[in-house]
Amino acid sequence: VAISRDEKLVAGASRNGRLRVWDVATGMVRKGFKLSETDDKTGTPAYYADNFGLAFCPSDQHLAGCFCGQVYVWNAKSGDLVTSFSVATSGPSPIVFSPDGSHLVVGGEAIHVWKMDAGKQIAKIPAPNGEEIDSLAFRRDGAVLATIATGSSTVYLWDFKNQKLTAELERGTTVYDVDFSPDGQRMATACKDNSIRLWDTTKQNQVAVLRGHDDYVHAVAFSSDGNMLASASGDTTIRIWEAVPA
């Protein structure tokens, strides 16, 4: 699922192999796309939406999706396909636009960087240790990209402009998701040991551990003002936390 920056559109992929864009105010479908062929006898999609990543660009002009190794970029208003390209992946591929919308980054067996105005891939950065990248997040200024590999306990921080690995943050438990606070001073990670860990991005050290979930935490997200942090867990709950001040 992806929500546009102006919160007027919601996009979602489903198990019937279709992508739909809804108008939030009316609840009506604005656009629909068929993403996979189905077996005529069983109606079963060739691929499932479990492997689909979605992202609106910051201007809400484009909607991008990665489906089973194929990346699509649509005009979010008209639904017209702008471009598509392939990436190497053996599982779900995360997808994210840079905060200024100039670049599209896709995970998988490498970190694929697509420059929007040039309409081409400008970099393919090998994933550390050959691991599959399954989570991506930009710091709000676009200078730092965080990546997480499948089953890894390490968050990798990259100088995005120079495409250089600058830090490896590790705490001995598998990490599933990462997000930066709006001011870029804090980073939150969702962990297998039922915790949320908060990091000081300047000193690159852990500053707090939040506990309360009864199962692994698979997603985290800061509020737009940075005062609150949401976490989602395998215990089927979502918790809202007061973010630790810098």
Coordinates of N, CA and C in Angstrom, one line a residue:
V1 N 0.8 -1.2 0.0 CA 0.0 0.0 0.0 C 0.9 1.2 0.0
A2 N 0.5 2.3 -0.7 CA 1.2 3.6 -0.7 C 0.2 4.7 -0.7
I3 N 0.5 5.8 0.0 CA -0.4 6.9 0.2 C 0.4 8.1 -0.4
S4 N -0.4 8.9 -1.3 CA 0.3 10.1 -1.9 C 0.6 11.1 -0.8
R5 N 1.6 12.0 -1.1 CA 2.0 13.0 -0.2 C 0.9 13.9 0.2
D6 N 0.0 14.3 -0.7 CA -1.2 15.1 -0.4 C -2.3 14.4 0.3
E7 N -2.1 13.0 0.5 CA -3.1 12.2 1.2 C -4.4 12.1 0.5
K8 N -4.4 12.4 -0.8 CA -5.7 12.3 -1.6 C -5.9 11.0 -2.3
L9 N -4.8 10.2 -2.5 CA -4.8 9.0 -3.2 C -4.2 7.8 -2.4
V10 N -4.7 6.6 -2.5 CA -4.2 5.4 -1.9 C -4.1 4.4 -3.0
A11 N -2.9 3.8 -3.1 CA -2.7 2.7 -4.1 C -2.4 1.4 -3.4
G12 N -3.0 0.3 -3.9 CA -2.8 -1.0 -3.3 C -2.8 -2.1 -4.3
A13 N -2.0 -3.1 -4.1 CA -1.9 -4.3 -5.0 C -2.6 -5.4 -4.2
S14 N -3.3 -6.3 -5.0 CA -4.1 -7.4 -4.3 C -3.7 -8.7 -4.9
R15 N -4.1 -9.8 -4.3 CA -3.8 -11.1 -4.7 C -4.4 -11.6 -6.0
N16 N -5.3 -10.8 -6.5 CA -5.9 -11.1 -7.8 C -5.1 -10.5 -9.0
G17 N -3.9 -10.1 -8.6 CA -2.9 -9.6 -9.7 C -3.3 -8.2 -10.2
R18 N -4.0 -7.4 -9.4 CA -4.4 -6.1 -9.9 C -3.9 -5.0 -8.9
L19 N -3.6 -3.8 -9.5 CA -3.2 -2.6 -8.7 C -4.4 -1.6 -8.9
R20 N -4.8 -1.0 -7.8 CA -5.8 0.0 -7.9 C -5.4 1.3 -7.2
V21 N -5.9 2.4 -7.7 CA -5.7 3.7 -7.0 C -7.0 4.2 -6.7
W22 N -7.2 4.5 -5.4 CA -8.5 5.0 -4.8 C -8.4 6.5 -4.5
D23 N -9.5 7.2 -4.7 CA -9.7 8.6 -4.2 C -10.1 8.5 -2.7
V24 N -9.3 9.1 -1.8 CA -9.5 9.0 -0.4 C -10.9 9.6 0.0
A25 N -11.2 10.7 -0.6 CA -12.4 11.5 -0.2 C -13.7 10.7 -0.6
T26 N -13.7 10.1 -1.8 CA -14.9 9.4 -2.2 C -14.9 7.9 -2.0
G27 N -13.7 7.3 -1.9 CA -13.6 5.9 -1.8 C -13.7 5.2 -3.1
M28 N -13.8 5.9 -4.2 CA -13.9 5.4 -5.5 C -12.6 5.0 -6.1
V29 N -12.6 4.0 -7.0 CA -11.4 3.6 -7.7 C -11.1 4.6 -8.8
R30 N -10.0 5.2 -8.8 CA -9.6 6.2 -9.9 C -9.0 5.5 -11.1
K31 N -8.1 4.5 -10.8 CA -7.5 3.8 -11.9 C -7.3 2.3 -11.4
G32 N -7.3 1.4 -12.4 CA -7.0 0.0 -12.1 C -6.1 -0.5 -13.2
F33 N -5.2 -1.4 -12.8 CA -4.2 -2.0 -13.7 C -4.1 -3.5 -13.4
K34 N -4.0 -4.3 -14.5 CA -3.8 -5.7 -14.4 C -2.3 -5.9 -14.5
L35 N -1.8 -6.7 -13.4 CA -0.4 -6.8 -13.3 C 0.1 -8.2 -13.6
S36 N -0.8 -9.2 -13.6 CA -0.3 -10.6 -13.9 C -1.4 -11.4 -14.6
E37 N -0.9 -12.3 -15.4 CA -1.9 -13.2 -16.1 C -2.4 -14.2 -15.1
T38 N -3.6 -14.7 -15.3 CA -4.2 -15.7 -14.4 C -4.5 -17.0 -15.1
D39 N -4.5 -18.0 -14.4 CA -4.9 -19.3 -15.0 C -6.4 -19.3 -15.3
D40 N -6.8 -19.5 -16.5 CA -8.2 -19.4 -16.9 C -9.1 -20.4 -16.2
K41 N -8.5 -21.5 -15.8 CA -9.4 -22.5 -15.1 C -9.5 -22.2 -13.6
T42 N -8.4 -21.9 -13.0 CA -8.5 -21.7 -11.5 C -8.6 -20.2 -11.1
G43 N -8.3 -19.3 -12.0 CA -8.3 -17.9 -11.7 C -7.2 -17.4 -10.8
T44 N -6.2 -18.3 -10.6 CA -5.1 -18.0 -9.7 C -4.0 -17.2 -10.4
P45 N -3.6 -16.0 -9.8 CA -2.6 -15.2 -10.5 C -1.3 -15.9 -10.6
A46 N -0.5 -15.6 -11.7 CA 0.8 -16.2 -11.9 C 1.7 -15.7 -10.7
Y47 N 1.5 -14.5 -10.3 CA 2.3 -14.0 -9.2 C 1.4 -13.3 -8.2
Y48 N 1.9 -13.2 -6.9 CA 1.0 -12.6 -5.9 C 1.5 -11.2 -5.5
A49 N 0.6 -10.4 -4.9 CA 0.9 -9.1 -4.5 C 1.9 -9.0 -3.3
D50 N 2.1 -10.2 -2.7 CA 3.1 -10.2 -1.6 C 4.5 -9.7 -2.1
N51 N 4.7 -9.9 -3.4 CA 6.0 -9.5 -4.0 C 6.0 -8.1 -4.6
F52 N 5.1 -7.3 -4.2 CA 4.9 -6.0 -4.8 C 5.3 -4.8 -3.9
G53 N 6.1 -3.9 -4.4 CA 6.5 -2.7 -3.6 C 5.9 -1.5 -4.3
L54 N 5.4 -0.5 -3.6 CA 4.7 0.6 -4.2 C 5.2 1.9 -3.5
A55 N 5.3 3.0 -4.3 CA 5.7 4.3 -3.8 C 5.2 5.4 -4.7
F56 N 4.7 6.5 -4.1 CA 4.4 7.7 -4.8 C 5.6 8.6 -4.7
C57 N 5.9 9.4 -5.8 CA 7.0 10.3 -5.7 C 6.5 11.5 -4.9
P58 N 7.4 12.3 -4.3 CA 7.1 13.4 -3.4 C 6.1 14.4 -4.0
S59 N 6.1 14.6 -5.3 CA 5.2 15.6 -5.9 C 3.9 14.9 -6.3
D60 N 3.8 13.6 -6.0 CA 2.6 12.8 -6.4 C 2.3 12.7 -7.9
Q61 N 3.3 13.1 -8.7 CA 3.2 13.0 -10.1 C 3.3 11.6 -10.6
H62 N 4.1 10.8 -10.0 CA 4.3 9.4 -10.4 C 4.1 8.4 -9.3
L63 N 3.6 7.3 -9.7 CA 3.5 6.1 -8.9 C 4.4 5.0 -9.4
A64 N 5.2 4.4 -8.6 CA 6.1 3.4 -9.0 C 5.8 2.1 -8.3
G65 N 6.0 1.0 -9.0 CA 5.8 -0.3 -8.4 C 6.8 -1.3 -8.9
C66 N 7.2 -2.2 -8.0 CA 8.1 -3.3 -8.4 C 7.4 -4.6 -8.2
F67 N 7.2 -5.4 -9.3 CA 6.4 -6.6 -9.2 C 7.2 -7.7 -9.8
C68 N 7.6 -8.7 -9.0 CA 8.4 -9.8 -9.5 C 9.5 -9.5 -10.4
G69 N 10.3 -8.5 -10.0 CA 11.5 -8.1 -10.7 C 11.3 -7.1 -11.8
Q70 N 10.0 -6.7 -12.1 CA 9.8 -5.7 -13.1 C 9.3 -4.4 -12.4
V71 N 10.0 -3.3 -12.8 CA 9.6 -2.0 -12.2 C 8.8 -1.2 -13.2
Y72 N 7.7 -0.7 -12.7 CA 6.8 0.2 -13.5 C 6.7 1.6 -12.9
V73 N 6.7 2.6 -13.8 CA 6.4 3.9 -13.3 C 5.3 4.5 -14.1
W74 N 4.2 4.9 -13.4 CA 3.0 5.4 -14.1 C 2.8 6.9 -13.7
N75 N 2.1 7.6 -14.6 CA 1.6 8.9 -14.3 C 0.5 8.7 -13.3
A76 N 0.6 9.2 -12.1 CA -0.4 8.9 -11.0 C -1.8 9.5 -11.3
K77 N -1.8 10.5 -12.1 CA -3.1 11.2 -12.4 C -3.8 10.5 -13.6
S78 N -3.1 10.2 -14.7 CA -3.7 9.7 -15.9 C -3.7 8.1 -15.9
G79 N -2.7 7.6 -15.2 CA -2.5 6.1 -15.2 C -1.7 5.6 -16.3
D80 N -1.2 6.5 -17.2 CA -0.3 6.1 -18.3 C 1.0 5.6 -17.8
L81 N 1.5 4.5 -18.5 CA 2.8 4.0 -18.1 C 3.9 4.9 -18.7
V82 N 4.8 5.4 -17.8 CA 5.9 6.3 -18.2 C 7.1 5.5 -18.7
T83 N 7.4 4.4 -17.9 CA 8.6 3.6 -18.2 C 8.5 2.3 -17.4
S84 N 9.3 1.3 -17.8 CA 9.4 0.1 -17.1 C 10.8 -0.5 -17.3
F85 N 11.3 -1.2 -16.3 CA 12.6 -1.8 -16.5 C 12.7 -3.0 -15.5
S86 N 13.7 -3.9 -15.7 CA 13.8 -5.1 -14.9 C 14.9 -5.0 -13.9
V87 N 14.8 -5.6 -12.7 CA 15.8 -5.7 -11.7 C 15.9 -7.2 -11.3
A88 N 17.1 -7.6 -10.8 CA 17.4 -8.9 -10.4 C 16.9 -9.1 -9.0
T89 N 16.0 -10.0 -8.7 CA 15.5 -10.2 -7.4 C 14.9 -11.6 -7.2
S90 N 15.0 -12.2 -6.0 CA 14.5 -13.5 -5.8 C 13.3 -13.4 -4.8
G91 N 12.9 -12.2 -4.4 CA 11.8 -12.1 -3.5 C 11.2 -10.7 -3.6
P92 N 10.5 -10.3 -2.6 CA 9.9 -8.9 -2.6 C 10.9 -7.8 -2.7
S93 N 10.7 -6.8 -3.5 CA 11.6 -5.8 -3.7 C 11.1 -4.4 -3.2
P94 N 11.8 -3.8 -2.3 CA 11.3 -2.5 -1.8 C 11.6 -1.4 -2.8
I95 N 10.9 -0.3 -2.8 CA 11.0 0.7 -3.8 C 10.8 2.0 -3.1
V96 N 11.6 3.0 -3.4 CA 11.4 4.3 -2.7 C 12.0 5.4 -3.6
F97 N 11.3 6.6 -3.6 CA 11.8 7.8 -4.3 C 12.7 8.6 -3.3
S98 N 13.7 9.3 -3.9 CA 14.5 10.2 -3.1 C 13.5 11.3 -2.6
P99 N 13.8 12.0 -1.5 CA 12.9 13.0 -1.0 C 12.6 14.2 -2.0
D100 N 13.5 14.5 -3.0 CA 13.2 15.5 -4.0 C 12.6 14.9 -5.2
G101 N 12.4 13.6 -5.3 CA 11.8 13.0 -6.4 C 12.7 12.8 -7.6
S102 N 14.0 13.1 -7.5 CA 14.9 13.0 -8.7 C 15.3 11.6 -9.0
H103 N 15.3 10.7 -8.0 CA 15.8 9.4 -8.2 C 14.8 8.4 -7.6
L104 N 14.8 7.2 -8.2 CA 14.0 6.0 -7.8 C 15.0 4.9 -7.4
V105 N 14.8 4.4 -6.2 CA 15.8 3.3 -5.8 C 15.0 2.0 -5.5
V106 N 15.5 0.9 -6.0 CA 14.8 -0.4 -5.9 C 15.8 -1.3 -5.3
G107 N 15.3 -2.2 -4.4 CA 16.2 -3.2 -3.8 C 16.2 -4.5 -4.6
G108 N 16.6 -5.5 -3.9 CA 16.8 -6.8 -4.6 C 18.1 -7.4 -4.4
E109 N 18.7 -8.0 -5.4 CA 20.0 -8.5 -5.3 C 21.1 -7.4 -5.4
A110 N 20.7 -6.2 -5.7 CA 21.6 -5.0 -5.7 C 20.7 -3.8 -5.4
I111 N 21.3 -2.7 -5.2 CA 20.6 -1.4 -5.1 C 20.6 -0.7 -6.4
H112 N 19.4 -0.6 -7.0 CA 19.3 -0.1 -8.4 C 18.9 1.4 -8.2
V113 N 19.6 2.3 -8.9 CA 19.3 3.7 -8.8 C 18.9 4.2 -10.2
W114 N 17.7 4.8 -10.3 CA 17.1 5.2 -11.5 C 17.0 6.7 -11.5
K115 N 17.5 7.5 -12.4 CA 17.4 8.9 -12.5 C 16.2 9.3 -13.3
M116 N 15.2 9.9 -12.7 CA 13.9 10.1 -13.3 C 14.0 11.0 -14.5
D117 N 14.7 12.2 -14.5 CA 14.7 13.0 -15.6 C 15.5 12.5 -16.8
A118 N 16.4 11.6 -16.5 CA 17.2 11.0 -17.6 C 16.5 9.7 -18.1
G119 N 15.6 9.2 -17.3 CA 14.9 8.0 -17.7 C 15.7 6.8 -17.9
K120 N 16.8 6.7 -17.0 CA 17.6 5.5 -17.1 C 18.3 5.2 -15.8
Q121 N 18.7 3.9 -15.7 CA 19.5 3.5 -14.5 C 20.9 4.1 -14.5
I122 N 21.3 4.8 -13.4 CA 22.6 5.4 -13.4 C 23.6 4.6 -12.5
A123 N 23.0 3.7 -11.7 CA 23.9 3.0 -10.8 C 23.3 1.6 -10.4
K124 N 24.1 0.6 -10.2 CA 23.7 -0.7 -9.7 C 24.8 -1.0 -8.6
I125 N 24.4 -0.8 -7.4 CA 25.3 -0.9 -6.2 C 25.2 -2.3 -5.7
P126 N 26.3 -3.1 -5.7 CA 26.2 -4.5 -5.1 C 25.8 -4.5 -3.7
A127 N 24.9 -5.4 -3.3 CA 24.4 -5.5 -1.9 C 25.5 -6.0 -1.1
P128 N 25.7 -5.5 0.2 CA 26.8 -6.0 1.0 C 26.7 -7.5 1.3
N129 N 27.8 -8.2 1.2 CA 27.8 -9.6 1.4 C 26.9 -10.4 0.5
G130 N 26.5 -9.8 -0.6 CA 25.7 -10.5 -1.6 C 24.3 -10.8 -1.1
E131 N 23.8 -10.1 0.0 CA 22.5 -10.3 0.6 C 21.4 -9.6 -0.2
E132 N 20.2 -10.1 -0.1 CA 19.1 -9.5 -0.8 C 18.5 -8.3 0.0
I133 N 18.5 -7.1 -0.6 CA 18.0 -5.9 0.0 C 16.4 -6.0 0.1
D134 N 15.9 -5.9 1.3 CA 14.4 -5.9 1.3 C 13.8 -4.8 2.1
S135 N 14.6 -3.8 2.5 CA 14.0 -2.6 3.1 C 14.9 -1.4 2.8
L136 N 14.3 -0.2 2.4 CA 15.0 1.0 2.1 C 14.4 2.2 2.7
A137 N 15.2 3.2 3.1 CA 14.7 4.4 3.7 C 15.7 5.5 3.5
F138 N 15.2 6.7 3.0 CA 16.0 7.9 2.9 C 15.9 8.8 4.1
R139 N 17.0 9.4 4.5 CA 16.9 10.5 5.4 C 16.2 11.6 4.7
R140 N 15.5 12.5 5.4 CA 14.7 13.5 4.8 C 15.4 14.4 3.8
D141 N 16.7 14.7 4.1 CA 17.5 15.6 3.2 C 18.0 14.8 2.0
G142 N 17.8 13.5 1.9 CA 18.2 12.8 0.7 C 19.7 12.4 0.7
A143 N 20.4 12.8 1.7 CA 21.9 12.6 1.7 C 22.2 11.2 2.1
V144 N 21.4 10.5 2.9 CA 21.7 9.2 3.4 C 20.6 8.2 3.1
L145 N 21.0 7.1 2.6 CA 20.1 6.0 2.3 C 20.4 4.8 3.3
A146 N 19.4 4.3 3.9 CA 19.5 3.2 4.8 C 19.0 1.9 4.1
T147 N 19.7 0.8 4.2 CA 19.3 -0.4 3.6 C 19.4 -1.6 4.6
I148 N 18.4 -2.5 4.5 CA 18.5 -3.7 5.3 C 18.4 -4.9 4.4
A149 N 19.1 -6.0 4.7 CA 19.1 -7.2 3.9 C 18.3 -8.3 4.6
T150 N 17.7 -9.2 3.8 CA 16.9 -10.2 4.3 C 17.6 -11.0 5.4
G151 N 17.0 -11.1 6.6 CA 17.6 -11.9 7.7 C 18.8 -11.3 8.4
S152 N 19.1 -10.0 8.0 CA 20.3 -9.4 8.6 C 20.0 -8.7 9.9
S153 N 21.0 -8.5 10.7 CA 20.9 -7.8 11.9 C 21.6 -6.4 11.8
T154 N 22.0 -6.1 10.5 CA 22.8 -4.8 10.3 C 22.0 -3.9 9.4
V155 N 22.0 -2.6 9.8 CA 21.5 -1.5 9.0 C 22.7 -0.9 8.3
Y156 N 22.7 -0.8 7.0 CA 23.8 -0.2 6.2 C 23.4 1.3 5.9
L157 N 24.3 2.2 6.1 CA 24.0 3.6 5.8 C 25.0 4.0 4.6
W158 N 24.4 4.7 3.6 CA 25.1 5.0 2.4 C 25.1 6.5 2.2
D159 N 26.2 7.1 1.7 CA 26.3 8.4 1.2 C 25.7 8.3 -0.2
F160 N 24.4 8.8 -0.3 CA 23.7 8.5 -1.6 C 24.3 9.2 -2.8
K161 N 24.8 10.5 -2.6 CA 25.3 11.2 -3.7 C 26.5 10.5 -4.3
N162 N 27.4 10.0 -3.4 CA 28.6 9.3 -3.9 C 28.5 7.8 -3.9
Q163 N 27.4 7.3 -3.5 CA 27.1 5.9 -3.5 C 28.2 5.1 -2.8
K164 N 28.5 5.6 -1.6 CA 29.5 4.9 -0.8 C 28.9 4.5 0.5
L165 N 29.3 3.3 1.0 CA 28.9 2.8 2.3 C 29.7 3.5 3.4
T166 N 28.9 4.1 4.3 CA 29.6 4.9 5.3 C 29.5 4.4 6.8
A167 N 28.5 3.5 7.0 CA 28.4 2.9 8.4 C 27.6 1.6 8.3
E168 N 27.9 0.8 9.3 CA 27.2 -0.5 9.5 C 26.8 -0.5 11.0
L169 N 25.4 -0.5 11.3 CA 24.9 -0.4 12.6 C 24.3 -1.8 12.9
E170 N 24.8 -2.5 14.0 CA 24.4 -3.8 14.3 C 24.2 -4.0 15.8
R171 N 23.1 -4.8 16.1 CA 22.8 -5.0 17.5 C 22.4 -6.5 17.8
G172 N 22.7 -7.4 16.9 CA 22.6 -8.8 17.2 C 21.2 -9.4 17.1
T173 N 20.3 -8.7 16.5 CA 18.9 -9.2 16.3 C 18.5 -8.8 14.9
T174 N 17.7 -9.7 14.2 CA 17.3 -9.4 12.8 C 16.5 -8.1 12.8
V175 N 16.8 -7.3 11.8 CA 16.1 -6.1 11.6 C 15.2 -6.2 10.3
Y176 N 13.9 -5.7 10.4 CA 13.0 -5.9 9.3 C 12.6 -4.5 8.7
D177 N 12.7 -3.4 9.4 CA 12.3 -2.1 8.8 C 13.1 -1.0 9.4
V178 N 13.1 0.1 8.7 CA 13.9 1.3 9.2 C 13.2 2.6 8.8
D179 N 13.2 3.6 9.6 CA 12.7 4.9 9.2 C 13.5 6.0 9.9
F180 N 13.6 7.2 9.3 CA 14.3 8.3 9.9 C 13.3 9.3 10.4
S181 N 13.6 10.0 11.5 CA 12.8 11.1 11.9 C 12.8 12.2 10.9
P182 N 11.8 13.1 10.9 CA 11.8 14.2 9.9 C 13.1 15.1 10.0
D183 N 13.6 15.3 11.2 CA 14.8 16.2 11.3 C 16.1 15.4 11.0
G184 N 16.0 14.1 10.8 CA 17.2 13.3 10.5 C 18.1 13.0 11.7
Q185 N 17.7 13.4 12.9 CA 18.5 13.1 14.0 C 18.3 11.8 14.7
R186 N 17.2 11.1 14.4 CA 16.9 9.8 14.9 C 16.6 8.8 13.8
M187 N 16.9 7.6 14.1 CA 16.6 6.5 13.2 C 15.9 5.4 14.0
A188 N 14.8 4.8 13.6 CA 14.2 3.7 14.3 C 14.3 2.4 13.5
T189 N 14.5 1.3 14.2 CA 14.6 0.0 13.5 C 13.6 -0.9 14.2
A190 N 12.9 -1.7 13.3 CA 12.0 -2.8 13.8 C 12.7 -4.1 13.9
C191 N 12.6 -4.8 15.0 CA 13.5 -5.9 15.2 C 12.7 -7.2 15.6
K192 N 13.4 -8.3 15.3 CA 12.9 -9.7 15.5 C 12.7 -9.9 17.0
D193 N 13.4 -9.3 17.9 CA 13.4 -9.6 19.3 C 12.2 -8.8 20.0
N194 N 11.2 -8.4 19.2 CA 10.0 -7.7 19.7 C 10.3 -6.3 20.1
S195 N 11.4 -5.7 19.7 CA 11.8 -4.4 20.2 C 11.8 -3.4 19.0
I196 N 11.8 -2.1 19.4 CA 12.1 -1.0 18.4 C 13.3 -0.3 19.0
R197 N 14.3 -0.1 18.2 CA 15.6 0.5 18.6 C 15.7 1.9 18.0
L198 N 16.1 2.8 18.8 CA 16.3 4.2 18.3 C 17.8 4.5 18.3
W199 N 18.2 5.2 17.2 CA 19.6 5.5 17.0 C 19.8 7.0 16.9
D200 N 20.9 7.5 17.4 CA 21.4 8.8 17.1 C 22.1 8.8 15.8
T201 N 21.7 9.5 14.7 CA 22.3 9.3 13.4 C 23.6 10.1 13.3
T202 N 23.8 11.1 14.2 CA 25.1 11.8 14.2 C 26.2 11.0 14.8
K203 N 25.9 10.5 16.0 CA 26.9 9.7 16.7 C 26.9 8.2 16.2
Q204 N 25.8 7.8 15.5 CA 25.6 6.5 15.0 C 25.7 5.5 16.2
N205 N 25.0 5.8 17.3 CA 24.9 4.8 18.4 C 23.4 4.7 18.8
Q206 N 23.2 3.6 19.4 CA 21.8 3.3 19.9 C 21.6 4.1 21.2
V207 N 20.4 4.8 21.2 CA 20.1 5.6 22.4 C 18.9 5.1 23.2
A208 N 18.1 4.2 22.6 CA 16.9 3.7 23.4 C 16.4 2.4 22.8
V209 N 15.8 1.6 23.6 CA 15.1 0.4 23.2 C 13.7 0.4 23.7
L210 N 12.7 0.3 22.8 CA 11.3 0.4 23.2 C 10.7 -1.0 23.2
R211 N 10.2 -1.4 24.3 CA 9.6 -2.8 24.4 C 8.1 -2.7 24.8
G212 N 7.3 -3.6 24.4 CA 5.9 -3.7 24.7 C 5.2 -4.7 23.8
H213 N 5.7 -4.9 22.6 CA 5.2 -5.9 21.7 C 5.5 -7.3 22.2
D214 N 4.6 -8.3 21.9 CA 4.7 -9.7 22.3 C 5.2 -10.6 21.1
D215 N 5.5 -9.9 20.0 CA 6.1 -10.7 18.9 C 7.0 -9.7 18.1
Y216 N 7.6 -10.3 17.0 CA 8.5 -9.5 16.2 C 7.8 -8.2 15.7
V217 N 8.6 -7.1 15.6 CA 8.2 -5.9 15.0 C 8.6 -5.8 13.6
H218 N 7.6 -5.6 12.6 CA 8.0 -5.7 11.2 C 7.9 -4.3 10.5
A219 N 7.4 -3.3 11.2 CA 7.4 -2.0 10.5 C 7.4 -0.9 11.6
V220 N 8.1 0.2 11.2 CA 8.1 1.5 12.0 C 7.9 2.7 11.1
A221 N 7.4 3.7 11.7 CA 7.2 5.0 10.9 C 7.0 6.1 11.9
F222 N 7.8 7.2 11.6 CA 7.7 8.4 12.4 C 6.5 9.3 11.9
S223 N 5.9 10.0 12.7 CA 4.9 11.0 12.3 C 5.6 12.1 11.6
S224 N 4.8 12.9 10.8 CA 5.3 14.0 10.0 C 6.0 15.1 10.9
D225 N 5.6 15.2 12.1 CA 6.3 16.2 13.0 C 7.4 15.6 13.8
G226 N 7.5 14.3 13.8 CA 8.6 13.6 14.5 C 8.3 13.4 16.0
N227 N 7.2 13.8 16.4 CA 6.9 13.6 17.9 C 6.4 12.2 18.2
M228 N 5.9 11.5 17.3 CA 5.3 10.1 17.5 C 6.0 9.1 16.6
L229 N 6.0 7.9 17.1 CA 6.5 6.8 16.3 C 5.5 5.6 16.4
A230 N 5.2 5.1 15.2 CA 4.2 4.0 15.1 C 5.0 2.7 14.8
S231 N 4.6 1.6 15.4 CA 5.2 0.3 15.2 C 4.1 -0.8 15.0
A232 N 4.4 -1.7 14.1 CA 3.4 -2.8 13.8 C 4.1 -4.1 14.0
S233 N 3.4 -5.1 14.6 CA 4.0 -6.3 15.1 C 3.3 -7.5 14.7
G234 N 4.0 -8.7 14.8 CA 3.4 -9.9 14.5 C 2.4 -10.3 15.6
D235 N 2.3 -9.6 16.7 CA 1.3 -9.8 17.7 C 0.0 -9.2 17.3
T236 N -0.1 -8.7 16.1 CA -1.3 -8.1 15.5 C -1.7 -6.8 16.1
T237 N -0.8 -6.1 16.7 CA -1.1 -4.8 17.3 C -0.2 -3.7 16.6
I238 N -0.7 -2.5 16.6 CA 0.0 -1.3 16.3 C 0.1 -0.4 17.5
R239 N 1.3 0.0 17.8 CA 1.6 0.8 19.0 C 2.1 2.2 18.6
I240 N 1.7 3.2 19.3 CA 2.1 4.6 19.1 C 3.0 5.0 20.3
W241 N 4.2 5.5 20.0 CA 5.1 5.8 21.0 C 5.4 7.3 21.0
E242 N 5.8 7.9 22.1 CA 6.3 9.2 22.1 C 7.8 9.1 21.7
A243 N 8.2 9.8 20.6 CA 9.6 9.7 20.2 C 10.5 10.3 21.2
V244 N 11.7 9.7 21.3 CA 12.7 10.1 22.3 C 13.3 11.4 21.7
P245 N 13.4 12.5 22.4 CA 14.0 13.8 21.8 C 15.5 13.6 21.6
A246 N 16.0 14.4 20.7 CA 17.4 14.4 20.4 C 18.2 15.0 21.6

